[in-house]
Amino acid sequence: MKELSSKKLPNDRKTFSQLSNSCFDQVYGLWQNFHSILITKLETLEVEIDVNMLLEKYINVLKAIKSMWIDLIIEKQNAFFVALLGNLKALLNAVCGPTPLQLPQTAKDRFHKLLLTYSKIVLNSEEGVLGGFARDIFELARQCIFVHSRNKDYFVERFVVNCLNQIKKIVDASANGIVTSQDMEELLRCLVFTFFPLSKEDLEEWEEDAEEFCSEEIGEIWKYNLRPSAETLFLTILHANPHHLVPVILSTLQSINARNAEDQSLETILTNDAVYSAVGLAANELFDAINFEQWFVDDLLPSVQRCQTHPQGKIVHRSVLRLVEKWIGVKPPTESRCVLYEFVISSLDGRMDMVVRLAASSALRTLLDDFEFDVDSFAPFQEQCTDSLHKLLQNTESGDAKMRVLHVFSFVIERLHKHVTSSIHKLAQILPDIWQNSESHNMLRCAVVSTLSQVVIALNRDSVGLHPFLLGVIHCSTDINSPAHVYLLADGLDLWLNVMQNATELTVDLMQLFGNMFGLLEISSESLKECFQIIECYVVLGAANFMSSQYATALSSAVQSLVTDVRDECLNIVACLVTKMVKVSPHETATVFHLYLRNTLEQVLHPEAYGILATNRLILIARLALHHAEGFWSVVEDLGGQRSGEVVDKLTQILCERIDTVAATLERKVLALASLVILDRLLRDQQALKICLPRALTVCVQVLFDVCDEDKIDTTVISGEVPNSTSQLETEDPHADRMRGLMYADPAHKISLLDFTRNCLQTIEEVFGNQDEMQQFLVTHIDPLILKDLREFL
């Protein structure tokens, strides 16, 4: 039945539904028969050896019903569910009765499996089916939870988890008072004082394997583990009725605060820990009711100090650190920030318990992840902080623990940057060993790669000294032939980008690393943007050296293949990248990317080419004309052949028509300058010149209004020499320096459009023979308003 029910095709579902309705009565009869026999044996204590076989049959029949009953007609569903709850109640009475269940261990295991199967059927039932039985189900689940709170030997943990999750499901769906305020209060107290305290097993694990004790539980672990399930239910009922339950939590907190401060028994410490856990979980509901900073300074911090010599004082210490982590994320500190810094960072000290140190590292990250974080106020603690994290990273043994500490260390570097350079060098010394020893732990390697990105950013130009290690990490992370790239690719690309942005020269090793890029361009549809950012760094860093290498030729082929099968978003990125290449190394780009430029010009001339992509392509062609006129005309002649004049005619018309689709002032100026550059080639062809001149001047006049101030000065022109050393530029990284230098060298920033227009007209005047003839031509071929504005500018 289970195999048949797993088929999902419509015809299979229909067949199974028919089968379920036809044979359900027979299976239902077997189920009731087995149940009656089992209850009789349990009541009369006639538990023979054959009870194992009976339980096995009972479980198999119940599993068959579990697969069938959802496909039954409504009447049969309701009848079955009534019987199901009745049978479950009878079984629970047998378990929870005054006489303990007397079964051999094997039979007891099967009996718990039977209860677990019942709980799964109820838990997985649709809300529509549960509606009329919600209160009955709630009562049964609550009974089991309270029984478990008194004696943990009655039920297996997984069954209790299902009961907790069942109540969560009912509370989430409850809108008509099925679960009362009194019910919620009783449950909340039960959860806090029974499920939240650390158990004997927890304390043993703390002592035997502290790092495993601190392992983080993520995802939907609450569906399967007891403590996360209890915490989830706690939050569910709290959010369902905060007005009633917040005072309950506050009264519970006051009750433990009112106890004798000298009471340091283990039971009291564990109870306090449980209540602190509840207050931490409820921080979002309690932040208006509790002044956490005052509570921390007046009560929590002294309690930690008092317990330092107690054998279990570390439990209190960890509790307070977890409270800090929860509350700081909800309500950042104002007055006690430095006190919190000192407490958390001192808790990282190597003399502290490992669990306390790991809790402190998590609290530290939350404490620094604040909009109001001030590096100067943290300055007195930064050296102790980074030294302690460095030692903690060395002291941890498991990959998961190292990963957690690395994430915190990486975040600290991100927040402090150059202020912790000495500690960064220490960290850089141990990262190669962690990388080498974590070949089978890809998530730890992810943390290493992520941390290295922050190290590179913080070290800036000094990161060049780490290239022998960094480039190997990048190669491993971005090599598509390595299985590890599935985990490391995103962080590896980020590291590669940061390394390129902070590199001072394009070395042979960096050039060889570029070989990994071609595989990524073939497969990485989701990371193409990052890939092209890295390529841009190569172009800007290596300039003509890179563009004249074999890699540039291979890149041209890869791009040509790529643009045939990607969306417009990617095509925009490619167009912008080639535009940057033209600005950096126009001659080499015109040669290497000739085919791409030819195709781009063809697409620009297409009559239906509109939108951002069409605009970026037009800017690319304009840039080519402005930076390398010979290369531009080579592309025009290749596309037009004997009809190149028609290509130019169409292009100048498009420049005139689409100038308003370009928003950026500088790019509008580029189009205007390109229009004038094109005219220079047409001086030998007066007929073509007379066609294109009115369009070019129309474009120029529109742009002159954008770039000129009241004194007719081109405000886009940057005066002064191009900076040629980093001492002249105060920027964040070498790549920013290079981009600034590229901006200073941009013809659009060096050439005054007004002067260029004036000089161009003087040259054209010679073609017309004299000024009068040219003026007469302009009067008859240019809009009067445009001509009037042009004369005013000139």
PDB file of C-alpha atoms in Angstrom, residues 564-681:
ATOM      1  CA  THR A 564      24.027  33.848 -28.436  1.00  0.00           C
ATOM      2  CA  ASP A 565      22.348  32.179 -25.460  1.00  0.00           C
ATOM      3  CA  VAL A 566      21.838  34.631 -22.581  1.00  0.00           C
ATOM      4  CA  ARG A 567      19.261  37.158 -21.472  1.00  0.00           C
ATOM      5  CA  ASP A 568      19.415  40.915 -22.006  1.00  0.00           C
ATOM      6  CA  GLU A 569      20.751  41.444 -18.488  1.00  0.00           C
ATOM      7  CA  CYS A 570      23.885  39.500 -19.358  1.00  0.00           C
ATOM      8  CA  LEU A 571      24.153  41.150 -22.776  1.00  0.00           C
ATOM      9  CA  ASN A 572      24.158  44.519 -20.987  1.00  0.00           C
ATOM     10  CA  ILE A 573      27.027  43.382 -18.776  1.00  0.00           C
ATOM     11  CA  VAL A 574      29.008  42.232 -21.811  1.00  0.00           C
ATOM     12  CA  ALA A 575      28.422  45.533 -23.631  1.00  0.00           C
ATOM     13  CA  CYS A 576      29.568  47.522 -20.590  1.00  0.00           C
ATOM     14  CA  LEU A 577      32.655  45.308 -20.229  1.00  0.00           C
ATOM     15  CA  VAL A 578      33.726  45.779 -23.852  1.00  0.00           C
ATOM     16  CA  THR A 579      33.079  49.512 -23.446  1.00  0.00           C
ATOM     17  CA  LYS A 580      35.528  49.507 -20.531  1.00  0.00           C
ATOM     18  CA  MET A 581      38.026  47.618 -22.716  1.00  0.00           C
ATOM     19  CA  VAL A 582      37.706  50.286 -25.383  1.00  0.00           C
ATOM     20  CA  LYS A 583      38.405  53.001 -22.797  1.00  0.00           C
ATOM     21  CA  VAL A 584      41.445  51.165 -21.409  1.00  0.00           C
ATOM     22  CA  SER A 585      42.996  49.708 -24.544  1.00  0.00           C
ATOM     23  CA  PRO A 586      41.131  50.852 -27.665  1.00  0.00           C
ATOM     24  CA  HIS A 587      43.569  49.647 -30.333  1.00  0.00           C
ATOM     25  CA  GLU A 588      43.872  46.096 -29.009  1.00  0.00           C
ATOM     26  CA  THR A 589      40.137  45.858 -28.256  1.00  0.00           C
ATOM     27  CA  ALA A 590      39.230  46.940 -31.783  1.00  0.00           C
ATOM     28  CA  THR A 591      41.398  44.136 -33.125  1.00  0.00           C
ATOM     29  CA  VAL A 592      40.599  41.329 -30.684  1.00  0.00           C
ATOM     30  CA  PHE A 593      36.870  42.037 -30.392  1.00  0.00           C
ATOM     31  CA  HIS A 594      36.355  43.070 -33.996  1.00  0.00           C
ATOM     32  CA  LEU A 595      33.666  40.453 -34.661  1.00  0.00           C
ATOM     33  CA  TYR A 596      31.733  41.346 -31.507  1.00  0.00           C
ATOM     34  CA  LEU A 597      31.935  45.057 -32.368  1.00  0.00           C
ATOM     35  CA  ARG A 598      30.750  44.380 -35.907  1.00  0.00           C
ATOM     36  CA  ASN A 599      27.744  42.433 -34.600  1.00  0.00           C
ATOM     37  CA  THR A 600      27.041  45.150 -32.055  1.00  0.00           C
ATOM     38  CA  LEU A 601      26.979  47.824 -34.744  1.00  0.00           C
ATOM     39  CA  GLU A 602      24.620  45.669 -36.774  1.00  0.00           C
ATOM     40  CA  GLN A 603      22.275  45.372 -33.767  1.00  0.00           C
ATOM     41  CA  VAL A 604      22.463  49.113 -33.138  1.00  0.00           C
ATOM     42  CA  LEU A 605      21.247  49.749 -36.678  1.00  0.00           C
ATOM     43  CA  HIS A 606      18.294  47.428 -36.276  1.00  0.00           C
ATOM     44  CA  PRO A 607      15.087  49.508 -36.548  1.00  0.00           C
ATOM     45  CA  GLU A 608      13.471  47.819 -33.525  1.00  0.00           C
ATOM     46  CA  ALA A 609      16.460  48.134 -31.190  1.00  0.00           C
ATOM     47  CA  TYR A 610      15.237  49.944 -28.078  1.00  0.00           C
ATOM     48  CA  GLY A 611      15.676  49.725 -24.329  1.00  0.00           C
ATOM     49  CA  ILE A 612      18.699  49.709 -22.027  1.00  0.00           C
ATOM     50  CA  LEU A 613      20.545  47.121 -24.081  1.00  0.00           C
ATOM     51  CA  ALA A 614      20.209  49.157 -27.277  1.00  0.00           C
ATOM     52  CA  THR A 615      21.412  52.248 -25.417  1.00  0.00           C
ATOM     53  CA  ASN A 616      24.487  50.488 -23.995  1.00  0.00           C
ATOM     54  CA  ARG A 617      25.364  49.131 -27.426  1.00  0.00           C
ATOM     55  CA  LEU A 618      25.063  52.605 -28.920  1.00  0.00           C
ATOM     56  CA  ILE A 619      27.365  53.993 -26.212  1.00  0.00           C
ATOM     57  CA  LEU A 620      29.893  51.235 -26.979  1.00  0.00           C
ATOM     58  CA  ILE A 621      29.999  52.150 -30.665  1.00  0.00           C
ATOM     59  CA  ALA A 622      30.264  55.849 -29.774  1.00  0.00           C
ATOM     60  CA  ARG A 623      33.156  55.103 -27.429  1.00  0.00           C
ATOM     61  CA  LEU A 624      34.939  53.192 -30.178  1.00  0.00           C
ATOM     62  CA  ALA A 625      34.572  56.149 -32.550  1.00  0.00           C
ATOM     63  CA  LEU A 626      35.821  58.552 -29.894  1.00  0.00           C
ATOM     64  CA  HIS A 627      38.791  56.493 -28.635  1.00  0.00           C
ATOM     65  CA  HIS A 628      39.903  54.785 -31.842  1.00  0.00           C
ATOM     66  CA  ALA A 629      38.454  56.245 -35.022  1.00  0.00           C
ATOM     67  CA  GLU A 630      40.383  53.902 -37.299  1.00  0.00           C
ATOM     68  CA  GLY A 631      39.036  50.884 -35.471  1.00  0.00           C
ATOM     69  CA  PHE A 632      35.514  52.296 -35.741  1.00  0.00           C
ATOM     70  CA  TRP A 633      35.790  52.803 -39.488  1.00  0.00           C
ATOM     71  CA  SER A 634      37.237  49.301 -39.857  1.00  0.00           C
ATOM     72  CA  VAL A 635      34.092  47.905 -38.215  1.00  0.00           C
ATOM     73  CA  VAL A 636      31.864  50.120 -40.404  1.00  0.00           C
ATOM     74  CA  GLU A 637      33.600  49.004 -43.592  1.00  0.00           C
ATOM     75  CA  ASP A 638      33.469  45.352 -42.564  1.00  0.00           C
ATOM     76  CA  LEU A 639      29.732  45.607 -41.969  1.00  0.00           C
ATOM     77  CA  GLY A 640      28.826  47.860 -44.894  1.00  0.00           C
ATOM     78  CA  GLY A 641      31.409  46.933 -47.494  1.00  0.00           C
ATOM     79  CA  GLN A 642      30.724  49.017 -50.594  1.00  0.00           C
ATOM     80  CA  ARG A 643      27.697  50.512 -48.817  1.00  0.00           C
ATOM     81  CA  SER A 644      29.533  51.893 -45.815  1.00  0.00           C
ATOM     82  CA  GLY A 645      28.006  55.291 -46.479  1.00  0.00           C
ATOM     83  CA  GLU A 646      24.567  53.889 -45.764  1.00  0.00           C
ATOM     84  CA  VAL A 647      25.813  52.488 -42.442  1.00  0.00           C
ATOM     85  CA  VAL A 648      27.135  55.902 -41.417  1.00  0.00           C
ATOM     86  CA  ASP A 649      23.961  57.599 -42.607  1.00  0.00           C
ATOM     87  CA  LYS A 650      21.828  55.254 -40.521  1.00  0.00           C
ATOM     88  CA  LEU A 651      24.116  55.497 -37.480  1.00  0.00           C
ATOM     89  CA  THR A 652      24.099  59.312 -37.380  1.00  0.00           C
ATOM     90  CA  GLN A 653      20.324  59.243 -37.729  1.00  0.00           C
ATOM     91  CA  ILE A 654      20.084  56.851 -34.750  1.00  0.00           C
ATOM     92  CA  LEU A 655      22.445  59.021 -32.694  1.00  0.00           C
ATOM     93  CA  CYS A 656      20.147  61.962 -33.300  1.00  0.00           C
ATOM     94  CA  GLU A 657      16.933  60.067 -32.628  1.00  0.00           C
ATOM     95  CA  ARG A 658      18.062  58.222 -29.493  1.00  0.00           C
ATOM     96  CA  ILE A 659      20.110  60.845 -27.689  1.00  0.00           C
ATOM     97  CA  ASP A 660      17.201  61.322 -25.274  1.00  0.00           C
ATOM     98  CA  THR A 661      17.261  57.627 -24.293  1.00  0.00           C
ATOM     99  CA  VAL A 662      20.655  58.216 -22.648  1.00  0.00           C
ATOM    100  CA  ALA A 663      20.277  59.617 -19.146  1.00  0.00           C
ATOM    101  CA  ALA A 664      23.860  60.058 -17.908  1.00  0.00           C
ATOM    102  CA  THR A 665      25.309  63.431 -18.862  1.00  0.00           C
ATOM    103  CA  LEU A 666      28.791  62.085 -19.555  1.00  0.00           C
ATOM    104  CA  GLU A 667      27.486  59.364 -21.874  1.00  0.00           C
ATOM    105  CA  ARG A 668      25.342  61.923 -23.703  1.00  0.00           C
ATOM    106  CA  LYS A 669      28.506  63.929 -24.213  1.00  0.00           C
ATOM    107  CA  VAL A 670      30.253  60.819 -25.568  1.00  0.00           C
ATOM    108  CA  LEU A 671      27.524  60.453 -28.194  1.00  0.00           C
ATOM    109  CA  ALA A 672      27.880  64.112 -29.144  1.00  0.00           C
ATOM    110  CA  LEU A 673      31.676  63.881 -29.448  1.00  0.00           C
ATOM    111  CA  ALA A 674      31.356  60.681 -31.480  1.00  0.00           C
ATOM    112  CA  SER A 675      28.959  62.433 -33.853  1.00  0.00           C
ATOM    113  CA  LEU A 676      31.581  65.118 -34.492  1.00  0.00           C
ATOM    114  CA  VAL A 677      34.389  62.555 -34.862  1.00  0.00           C
ATOM    115  CA  ILE A 678      32.387  60.823 -37.582  1.00  0.00           C
ATOM    116  CA  LEU A 679      32.090  64.120 -39.446  1.00  0.00           C
ATOM    117  CA  ASP A 680      35.885  64.402 -39.580  1.00  0.00           C
ATOM    118  CA  ARG A 681      36.097  61.313 -41.824  1.00  0.00           C
TER     119      ARG A 681
END
